[in-house]
CSV table of C-alpha atoms in Angstrom, one decimal:
chain,number,residue,atom,x,y,z
A,46,UNK,CA,165.8,-61.5,103.4
A,47,UNK,CA,162.3,-61.7,105.0
A,48,UNK,CA,163.8,-60.6,108.4
A,49,UNK,CA,165.5,-57.5,106.8
A,50,UNK,CA,162.3,-56.6,105.0
A,51,UNK,CA,160.4,-56.9,108.2
A,52,UNK,CA,162.8,-54.6,110.0
A,53,UNK,CA,162.4,-52.0,107.3
A,54,UNK,CA,158.6,-52.1,107.6
A,55,UNK,CA,158.9,-51.8,111.4
A,56,UNK,CA,161.2,-48.8,111.2
A,57,UNK,CA,159.0,-47.1,108.6
A,58,UNK,CA,156.0,-47.7,110.9
A,59,UNK,CA,157.7,-46.3,113.9
A,60,UNK,CA,158.9,-43.2,111.9
A,61,UNK,CA,155.4,-42.6,110.7
A,62,UNK,CA,154.1,-42.8,114.3
A,63,UNK,CA,156.7,-40.4,115.6
A,64,UNK,CA,155.7,-37.9,112.9
A,65,UNK,CA,152.1,-37.9,114.1
A,66,UNK,CA,152.9,-38.0,117.8
A,67,UNK,CA,155.5,-35.3,117.9
A,68,UNK,CA,154.2,-32.0,119.2
A,69,UNK,CA,154.3,-29.3,116.5
A,70,UNK,CA,153.8,-25.5,116.4
A,71,UNK,CA,150.3,-25.7,114.9
A,72,UNK,CA,149.0,-22.9,117.2
A,73,UNK,CA,152.0,-20.6,116.6
A,74,UNK,CA,151.6,-17.4,114.6
A,75,UNK,CA,154.2,-15.5,112.6
A,76,UNK,CA,155.6,-12.4,114.3
A,77,UNK,CA,154.3,-10.2,111.5
A,78,UNK,CA,150.7,-11.5,112.2
A,79,UNK,CA,150.7,-9.9,115.7
A,80,UNK,CA,150.5,-6.3,116.9
A,81,UNK,CA,152.7,-5.5,119.9
A,82,UNK,CA,151.5,-3.1,122.6
A,83,UNK,CA,154.3,-0.9,124.0
A,84,UNK,CA,152.4,1.5,126.2
A,85,UNK,CA,149.1,1.5,128.1
A,86,UNK,CA,147.1,4.6,129.1
A,87,UNK,CA,144.3,4.2,131.6
A,88,UNK,CA,141.5,6.8,132.2
A,89,UNK,CA,138.3,6.9,134.3
A,90,UNK,CA,135.4,9.3,134.1
A,91,UNK,CA,131.7,9.0,135.2
A,92,UNK,CA,132.0,5.3,136.0
A,93,UNK,CA,133.5,4.4,132.6
A,94,UNK,CA,137.1,3.1,132.1
A,95,UNK,CA,139.0,4.0,128.9
A,96,UNK,CA,142.1,2.2,127.8
A,97,UNK,CA,144.6,3.5,125.3
A,98,UNK,CA,147.1,1.2,123.6
A,99,UNK,CA,150.2,2.4,121.8
A,100,UNK,CA,151.6,0.2,119.1
A,101,UNK,CA,154.7,0.6,117.0
A,102,UNK,CA,155.7,-0.7,113.6
A,103,UNK,CA,158.8,-2.9,113.5
A,104,UNK,CA,160.5,-0.3,111.3
A,105,UNK,CA,160.2,2.3,114.1
A,106,UNK,CA,161.6,-0.1,116.7
A,107,UNK,CA,164.7,-1.3,114.9
A,108,UNK,CA,167.7,1.1,114.9
A,109,UNK,CA,170.2,1.4,112.2
A,110,UNK,CA,173.3,3.5,111.8
A,111,UNK,CA,171.3,6.0,109.7
A,112,UNK,CA,168.5,6.3,112.3
A,113,UNK,CA,165.0,6.4,110.7
A,114,UNK,CA,166.3,8.0,107.5
A,115,UNK,CA,164.4,11.2,108.1
A,116,UNK,CA,161.0,9.5,108.2
A,117,UNK,CA,158.8,10.4,111.2
A,118,UNK,CA,158.0,7.1,112.9
A,119,UNK,CA,154.4,6.0,112.8
A,120,UNK,CA,152.6,5.5,116.2
A,121,UNK,CA,149.4,3.5,116.2
A,122,UNK,CA,147.0,4.3,119.0
A,123,UNK,CA,143.8,2.4,119.8
A,124,UNK,CA,141.3,2.9,122.5
A,125,UNK,CA,138.2,1.2,124.0
A,126,UNK,CA,135.7,2.0,126.8
A,127,UNK,CA,133.7,0.0,129.3
A,128,UNK,CA,132.3,-0.2,132.8
A,129,UNK,CA,135.4,-2.3,133.8
A,130,UNK,CA,138.9,-2.3,132.5
A,131,UNK,CA,138.6,-5.8,131.0
A,132,UNK,CA,135.4,-4.8,129.2
A,133,UNK,CA,137.2,-1.7,127.8
A,134,UNK,CA,140.0,-3.9,126.5
A,135,UNK,CA,137.5,-6.3,124.9
A,136,UNK,CA,135.9,-3.3,123.2
A,137,UNK,CA,139.3,-2.6,121.7
A,138,UNK,CA,139.5,-6.1,120.3
A,139,UNK,CA,136.5,-5.5,118.1
A,140,UNK,CA,138.4,-3.1,115.9
A,141,UNK,CA,141.9,-4.6,116.3
A,142,UNK,CA,142.8,-6.1,112.9
A,143,UNK,CA,145.5,-8.4,114.3
A,144,UNK,CA,146.1,-10.4,117.5
A,145,UNK,CA,147.4,-8.0,120.3
A,146,UNK,CA,150.4,-9.2,122.3
A,147,UNK,CA,150.7,-7.6,125.8
A,148,UNK,CA,154.0,-8.9,127.0
A,149,UNK,CA,156.1,-6.1,125.5
A,150,UNK,CA,154.6,-3.1,127.3
A,151,UNK,CA,157.3,-0.9,128.8
A,152,UNK,CA,155.2,1.9,130.3
A,153,UNK,CA,151.8,2.5,131.9
A,154,UNK,CA,150.2,6.0,132.3
A,155,UNK,CA,147.3,6.7,134.7
A,156,UNK,CA,145.2,9.8,134.3
A,157,UNK,CA,144.7,12.2,137.1
A,158,UNK,CA,141.0,11.4,137.2
A,159,UNK,CA,141.8,7.7,137.8
A,160,UNK,CA,144.3,8.5,140.5
A,161,UNK,CA,141.9,10.7,142.3
A,162,UNK,CA,138.9,8.3,142.0
A,163,UNK,CA,140.3,5.7,144.5
A,164,UNK,CA,139.8,2.9,141.9
A,165,UNK,CA,143.5,2.4,141.2
A,166,UNK,CA,143.5,-0.9,143.3
A,167,UNK,CA,140.8,-2.4,141.0
A,168,UNK,CA,142.7,-1.4,137.9
A,169,UNK,CA,146.0,-2.8,139.2
A,170,UNK,CA,144.3,-6.1,140.2
A,171,UNK,CA,143.2,-6.7,136.6
A,172,UNK,CA,146.5,-5.6,135.1
A,173,UNK,CA,148.6,-7.8,137.5
A,174,UNK,CA,146.2,-10.7,137.2
A,175,UNK,CA,146.7,-10.9,133.4
A,176,UNK,CA,149.3,-13.6,132.5
A,177,UNK,CA,151.2,-11.5,130.0
A,178,UNK,CA,151.7,-8.5,132.4
A,179,UNK,CA,155.1,-7.7,133.7
A,180,UNK,CA,156.3,-5.9,136.8
A,181,UNK,CA,159.2,-4.2,135.1
A,182,UNK,CA,157.2,-1.6,133.3
A,183,UNK,CA,157.6,2.1,134.1
A,184,UNK,CA,154.5,3.8,135.6
A,185,UNK,CA,153.5,7.4,135.5
A,186,UNK,CA,150.6,9.7,136.3
A,187,UNK,CA,149.5,12.5,134.0
A,188,UNK,CA,147.3,15.7,133.9
A,189,UNK,CA,147.6,15.9,130.1
A,190,UNK,CA,145.5,14.1,127.4
A,191,UNK,CA,146.6,10.5,127.3
A,192,UNK,CA,145.8,10.3,123.6
A,193,UNK,CA,148.2,13.1,122.8
A,194,UNK,CA,150.8,11.9,125.3
A,195,UNK,CA,151.0,8.4,123.7
A,196,UNK,CA,151.1,9.9,120.2
A,197,UNK,CA,154.2,12.1,120.8
A,198,UNK,CA,157.4,11.2,119.1
A,199,UNK,CA,161.0,11.8,120.2
A,200,UNK,CA,164.0,13.7,118.8
A,201,UNK,CA,166.0,12.9,115.6
A,202,UNK,CA,163.1,10.7,114.3
A,203,UNK,CA,164.4,8.0,116.5
A,204,UNK,CA,162.2,5.2,117.8
A,205,UNK,CA,159.6,6.4,120.3
A,206,UNK,CA,161.2,3.8,122.7
A,207,UNK,CA,164.0,6.3,123.2
A,208,UNK,CA,161.7,8.8,124.8
A,209,UNK,CA,161.3,9.5,128.6
A,210,UNK,CA,158.1,7.6,128.5
A,211,UNK,CA,159.8,4.3,127.7
A,212,UNK,CA,163.4,4.9,128.9
A,213,UNK,CA,163.6,7.6,131.7
A,214,UNK,CA,167.0,6.7,133.1
A,215,UNK,CA,169.2,8.7,130.8
A,216,UNK,CA,167.3,11.9,131.5
A,217,UNK,CA,167.3,11.2,135.2
A,218,UNK,CA,171.1,10.8,135.3
A,219,UNK,CA,171.5,14.3,133.7
A,220,UNK,CA,169.0,15.9,136.1
A,221,UNK,CA,167.8,13.8,139.1
A,222,UNK,CA,164.5,15.6,139.7
A,223,UNK,CA,162.0,12.7,139.9
A,224,UNK,CA,163.1,9.1,140.4
A,225,UNK,CA,161.5,6.8,137.8
A,226,UNK,CA,159.1,4.2,139.3
A,227,UNK,CA,158.8,0.6,138.3
A,228,UNK,CA,155.5,-1.2,138.6
A,229,UNK,CA,156.8,-3.7,141.1
A,230,UNK,CA,157.9,-1.0,143.5
A,231,UNK,CA,154.8,1.1,143.0
A,232,UNK,CA,152.5,-1.9,143.7
A,233,UNK,CA,154.4,-2.8,146.8
A,234,UNK,CA,154.2,0.7,148.2
A,235,UNK,CA,150.6,1.1,147.3
A,236,UNK,CA,149.7,-2.1,149.2
A,237,UNK,CA,151.5,-0.9,152.3
A,238,UNK,CA,150.0,1.0,155.2
A,239,UNK,CA,152.5,3.8,155.2
A,240,UNK,CA,150.9,5.9,152.4
A,241,UNK,CA,154.2,6.5,150.5
A,242,UNK,CA,153.4,5.6,146.9
A,243,UNK,CA,154.5,8.2,144.4
A,244,UNK,CA,154.2,8.7,140.7
A,245,UNK,CA,156.0,11.2,138.4
A,246,UNK,CA,153.7,13.3,136.3
A,247,UNK,CA,154.5,13.0,132.6
A,248,UNK,CA,153.3,15.8,130.3
A,249,UNK,CA,153.8,17.1,126.8
A,250,UNK,CA,156.3,20.0,126.4
A,251,UNK,CA,155.6,22.1,123.3
A,252,UNK,CA,157.8,25.1,123.7
A,253,UNK,CA,161.4,24.2,124.5
A,254,UNK,CA,162.4,22.4,121.3
A,255,UNK,CA,162.0,23.1,117.6
A,256,UNK,CA,162.9,21.3,114.4
A,257,UNK,CA,163.4,23.5,111.3
A,258,UNK,CA,161.8,26.4,113.3
A,259,UNK,CA,158.7,24.3,113.9
A,260,UNK,CA,157.6,23.4,117.4
A,261,UNK,CA,158.5,19.9,118.5
A,262,UNK,CA,156.4,18.2,121.2
A,263,UNK,CA,158.4,16.0,123.6
A,264,UNK,CA,157.8,14.3,126.9
A,265,UNK,CA,158.7,16.0,130.2
A,266,UNK,CA,158.4,15.1,133.9
A,267,UNK,CA,156.7,18.0,135.7
A,268,UNK,CA,155.6,17.6,139.3
A,269,UNK,CA,154.4,14.4,140.9
A,270,UNK,CA,151.4,12.6,142.5
A,271,UNK,CA,151.6,11.3,146.1
A,272,UNK,CA,149.2,8.8,147.7
A,273,UNK,CA,147.0,9.3,150.8
A,274,UNK,CA,144.7,6.4,151.6
A,275,UNK,CA,144.5,5.1,148.1
A,276,UNK,CA,143.9,8.4,146.4
A,277,UNK,CA,146.6,10.6,144.9
A,278,UNK,CA,147.2,14.3,145.1
A,279,UNK,CA,149.3,16.4,142.7
A,280,UNK,CA,152.1,18.8,143.7
A,281,UNK,CA,153.6,21.1,141.2
A,282,UNK,CA,157.3,21.2,140.2
A,283,UNK,CA,157.7,24.6,141.8
A,284,UNK,CA,156.8,23.3,145.2
A,285,UNK,CA,158.9,20.1,144.8
A,286,UNK,CA,162.3,21.9,144.6
A,287,UNK,CA,163.6,20.0,147.6
A,288,UNK,CA,162.2,16.6,146.7
A,289,UNK,CA,165.3,15.3,144.9
A,290,UNK,CA,167.6,16.1,147.8
A,291,UNK,CA,166.2,13.4,150.1
A,292,UNK,CA,166.3,10.7,147.4
A,293,UNK,CA,169.1,8.2,147.8
A,294,UNK,CA,169.5,7.7,144.0
A,295,UNK,CA,170.0,11.3,143.2
A,296,UNK,CA,173.0,11.8,141.0
A,297,UNK,CA,173.0,15.4,139.7
A,298,UNK,CA,171.1,18.5,140.8
A,299,UNK,CA,172.1,22.1,140.3
A,300,UNK,CA,172.0,24.7,143.1
A,301,UNK,CA,172.3,28.4,142.3
A,302,UNK,CA,174.7,30.3,144.5
A,303,UNK,CA,172.9,33.6,145.1
A,304,UNK,CA,173.1,35.7,148.2
A,305,UNK,CA,170.4,37.8,149.9
A,306,UNK,CA,171.3,40.9,147.8
A,307,UNK,CA,170.7,39.0,144.5
A,308,UNK,CA,174.4,38.6,143.6
A,309,UNK,CA,174.9,35.3,141.6
A,310,UNK,CA,178.3,33.7,142.2
A,311,UNK,CA,177.7,30.6,140.1
A,312,UNK,CA,176.1,27.2,140.4
A,313,UNK,CA,177.1,23.9,142.0
A,314,UNK,CA,176.2,20.3,140.9
A,315,UNK,CA,175.1,18.2,143.9
A,316,UNK,CA,175.0,14.4,143.9
A,317,UNK,CA,175.6,11.1,145.7
A,318,UNK,CA,173.8,11.8,149.0
A,319,UNK,CA,174.4,10.1,152.2
A,320,UNK,CA,171.1,10.4,154.1
A,321,UNK,CA,170.0,9.6,157.6
A,322,UNK,CA,166.5,10.4,158.8
A,323,UNK,CA,165.9,9.6,162.4
A,324,UNK,CA,162.5,9.6,164.1
A,325,UNK,CA,162.4,10.9,167.7
A,326,UNK,CA,159.5,9.6,169.8
A,327,UNK,CA,158.4,11.4,172.9
A,328,UNK,CA,155.1,9.9,174.1
A,329,UNK,CA,152.6,10.8,171.4
A,330,UNK,CA,154.9,13.5,169.9
A,331,UNK,CA,157.1,12.4,167.0
A,332,UNK,CA,159.6,14.6,165.3
A,333,UNK,CA,162.3,13.8,162.7
A,334,UNK,CA,165.9,14.8,162.3
A,335,UNK,CA,167.5,14.8,158.9
A,336,UNK,CA,171.3,14.6,158.3
A,337,UNK,CA,172.3,14.8,154.7
A,338,UNK,CA,175.8,14.8,153.2
A,339,UNK,CA,176.5,15.5,149.5
A,340,UNK,CA,179.4,15.6,147.1
A,341,UNK,CA,179.5,18.6,144.9
A,342,UNK,CA,181.3,19.9,141.8
A,343,UNK,CA,181.7,23.6,140.8
A,344,UNK,CA,181.1,24.0,137.0
A,345,UNK,CA,180.0,27.6,136.9
A,346,UNK,CA,182.0,30.3,138.7
A,347,UNK,CA,181.0,33.8,138.0
A,348,UNK,CA,182.1,35.9,141.0
A,349,UNK,CA,185.0,34.9,143.4
A,350,UNK,CA,184.1,33.9,146.9
A,351,UNK,CA,185.7,31.8,149.6
A,352,UNK,CA,185.2,28.1,149.9
A,353,UNK,CA,183.6,28.4,153.3
A,354,UNK,CA,181.1,31.0,152.0
A,355,UNK,CA,180.3,28.9,149.0
A,356,UNK,CA,179.6,25.8,151.2
A,357,UNK,CA,177.5,27.9,153.7
A,358,UNK,CA,175.4,29.4,150.9
A,359,UNK,CA,174.8,26.0,149.2
A,360,UNK,CA,173.8,24.3,152.5
A,361,UNK,CA,171.4,27.1,153.3
A,362,UNK,CA,169.8,26.8,149.9
A,363,UNK,CA,169.3,23.1,150.2
A,364,UNK,CA,167.8,23.4,153.7
A,365,UNK,CA,165.3,25.9,152.4
A,366,UNK,CA,164.4,23.7,149.4
A,367,UNK,CA,163.7,20.8,151.7
A,368,UNK,CA,161.6,23.0,154.0
A,369,UNK,CA,159.6,24.4,151.1
A,370,UNK,CA,158.7,20.9,149.8
A,371,UNK,CA,157.9,19.5,153.2
A,372,UNK,CA,155.5,22.4,153.9
A,373,UNK,CA,153.9,21.9,150.5
A,374,UNK,CA,153.3,18.3,151.3
A,375,UNK,CA,151.7,19.2,154.7
A,376,UNK,CA,149.4,21.7,153.1
A,377,UNK,CA,148.4,19.2,150.5
A,378,UNK,CA,147.9,16.4,153.1
A,379,UNK,CA,150.6,14.0,151.9
A,380,UNK,CA,153.9,12.7,153.2
A,381,UNK,CA,156.3,13.8,150.4
A,382,UNK,CA,159.5,12.5,152.0
A,383,UNK,CA,158.1,9.2,153.4
A,384,UNK,CA,158.8,10.2,157.0
A,385,UNK,CA,156.0,8.0,158.3
A,386,UNK,CA,157.6,5.0,156.7
A,387,UNK,CA,160.8,5.8,158.6
A,388,UNK,CA,158.9,5.6,161.9
A,389,UNK,CA,157.1,2.5,160.7
A,390,UNK,CA,160.4,0.6,160.1
A,391,UNK,CA,162.2,2.0,163.1
A,392,UNK,CA,159.4,1.8,165.7
A,393,UNK,CA,156.3,0.1,164.4
A,394,UNK,CA,154.6,0.2,167.8
A,395,UNK,CA,154.9,4.0,168.0
A,396,UNK,CA,153.8,4.3,164.4
A,397,UNK,CA,150.7,2.3,165.0
A,398,UNK,CA,149.8,4.4,168.0
A,399,UNK,CA,150.3,7.9,166.5
A,400,UNK,CA,148.9,7.1,163.1
A,401,UNK,CA,145.9,5.0,164.4
A,402,UNK,CA,147.3,2.0,162.4
A,403,UNK,CA,147.9,4.1,159.3
A,404,UNK,CA,144.5,5.7,159.1
A,405,UNK,CA,145.5,9.3,159.9
A,406,UNK,CA,148.5,11.5,159.0
A,407,UNK,CA,150.3,12.6,162.2
A,408,UNK,CA,152.8,14.9,160.5
A,409,UNK,CA,152.4,18.7,160.9
A,410,UNK,CA,154.5,21.8,160.2
A,411,UNK,CA,156.7,21.1,163.3
A,412,UNK,CA,157.4,17.4,162.7
A,413,UNK,CA,160.5,18.1,160.6
A,414,UNK,CA,162.5,19.5,163.6
A,415,UNK,CA,166.0,19.6,162.3
A,416,UNK,CA,167.7,19.6,158.9
A,417,UNK,CA,171.5,19.2,158.9
A,418,UNK,CA,173.2,19.6,155.5
A,419,UNK,CA,176.9,19.0,154.9
A,420,UNK,CA,178.4,19.9,151.5
A,421,UNK,CA,181.9,18.9,150.2
A,422,UNK,CA,182.9,20.6,147.0
A,423,UNK,CA,185.6,18.3,145.8
A,424,UNK,CA,185.9,19.2,142.1
A,425,UNK,CA,186.3,22.6,140.5
A,426,UNK,CA,186.2,21.6,136.8
A,427,UNK,CA,189.3,22.1,134.6
A,428,UNK,CA,190.0,25.5,136.1
A,429,UNK,CA,191.2,26.5,139.6
A,430,UNK,CA,188.7,28.2,141.8
A,431,UNK,CA,189.5,32.0,142.2
A,432,UNK,CA,189.5,33.4,145.7
């Protein structure tokens, strides 16, 4: 009896010790006690950094079969300023009513002033150094107001996470104008010597969509920023008509079939490129040859024309698009198509010599010597092509 009683006492003592020694969740907080940042906007002016933080309510993030039930989702936006980015964020903490969690950010937007200032490396060092930061966020530049940009909703009163700002891939598959950029790729290219970092320019479009005859503001990609020695320069959409055609991930771009007399025959959908860019080194003279093959589909056929004429007209248009964009890059002082990177990977010794180890741009209007375009129109839609 005494032995059994002693065993019970020992077991109770060990159980009590385990209760006190077991690690608990004393420092944990309930999810409703946190605020979750979803987008970050960064601006710089007159030596002062301004940080904008977009936060969403849980009711706007969750999706049901009935959508948001007609209710416009609430977007909370906070901002703070300081002489460094970290001080700006700490200024934001002074008015934040709840703990801010940074591990759920899906997009970062840099203002044009910040991109032109040459301070982007300092900003990225702080953002990447923070433990909760992720390299799988989408990054953009903008010429619009960041405050308005991060306060813009999307269509059908859906969650703002369905917008181009947070999910650009569906829109890019429909029209492959500007490839979306992940932070990990952007940082890698920015840290390289080849000056090939690129950012799509996200803006607010106020005229193309309406709801109940009222203007509806939505996000749109319009033009892009290109790096040169740590600073970025903007090129408009009009001058970047050929930019998509030398992007390996391009899936769908429309080309208008119009002759020199202004007769429109239709339009062709171009996609799935097979690209080969070859640098040709002749002493200190470097030129590039481009060979691009595309698959095409005919979805709009207004006036009959032969297959050969259709292919010839389409190839001529794409060649002109590429030339226009290349010349716009030369005039702006940036390498739009990343030709310098092609030489760097193919012949690093020649690249180091002609670029002075990446300190000068050796491209000129004659560097893109040859553009060979080959189109195969394999699909005519549901109808036969009339000849």
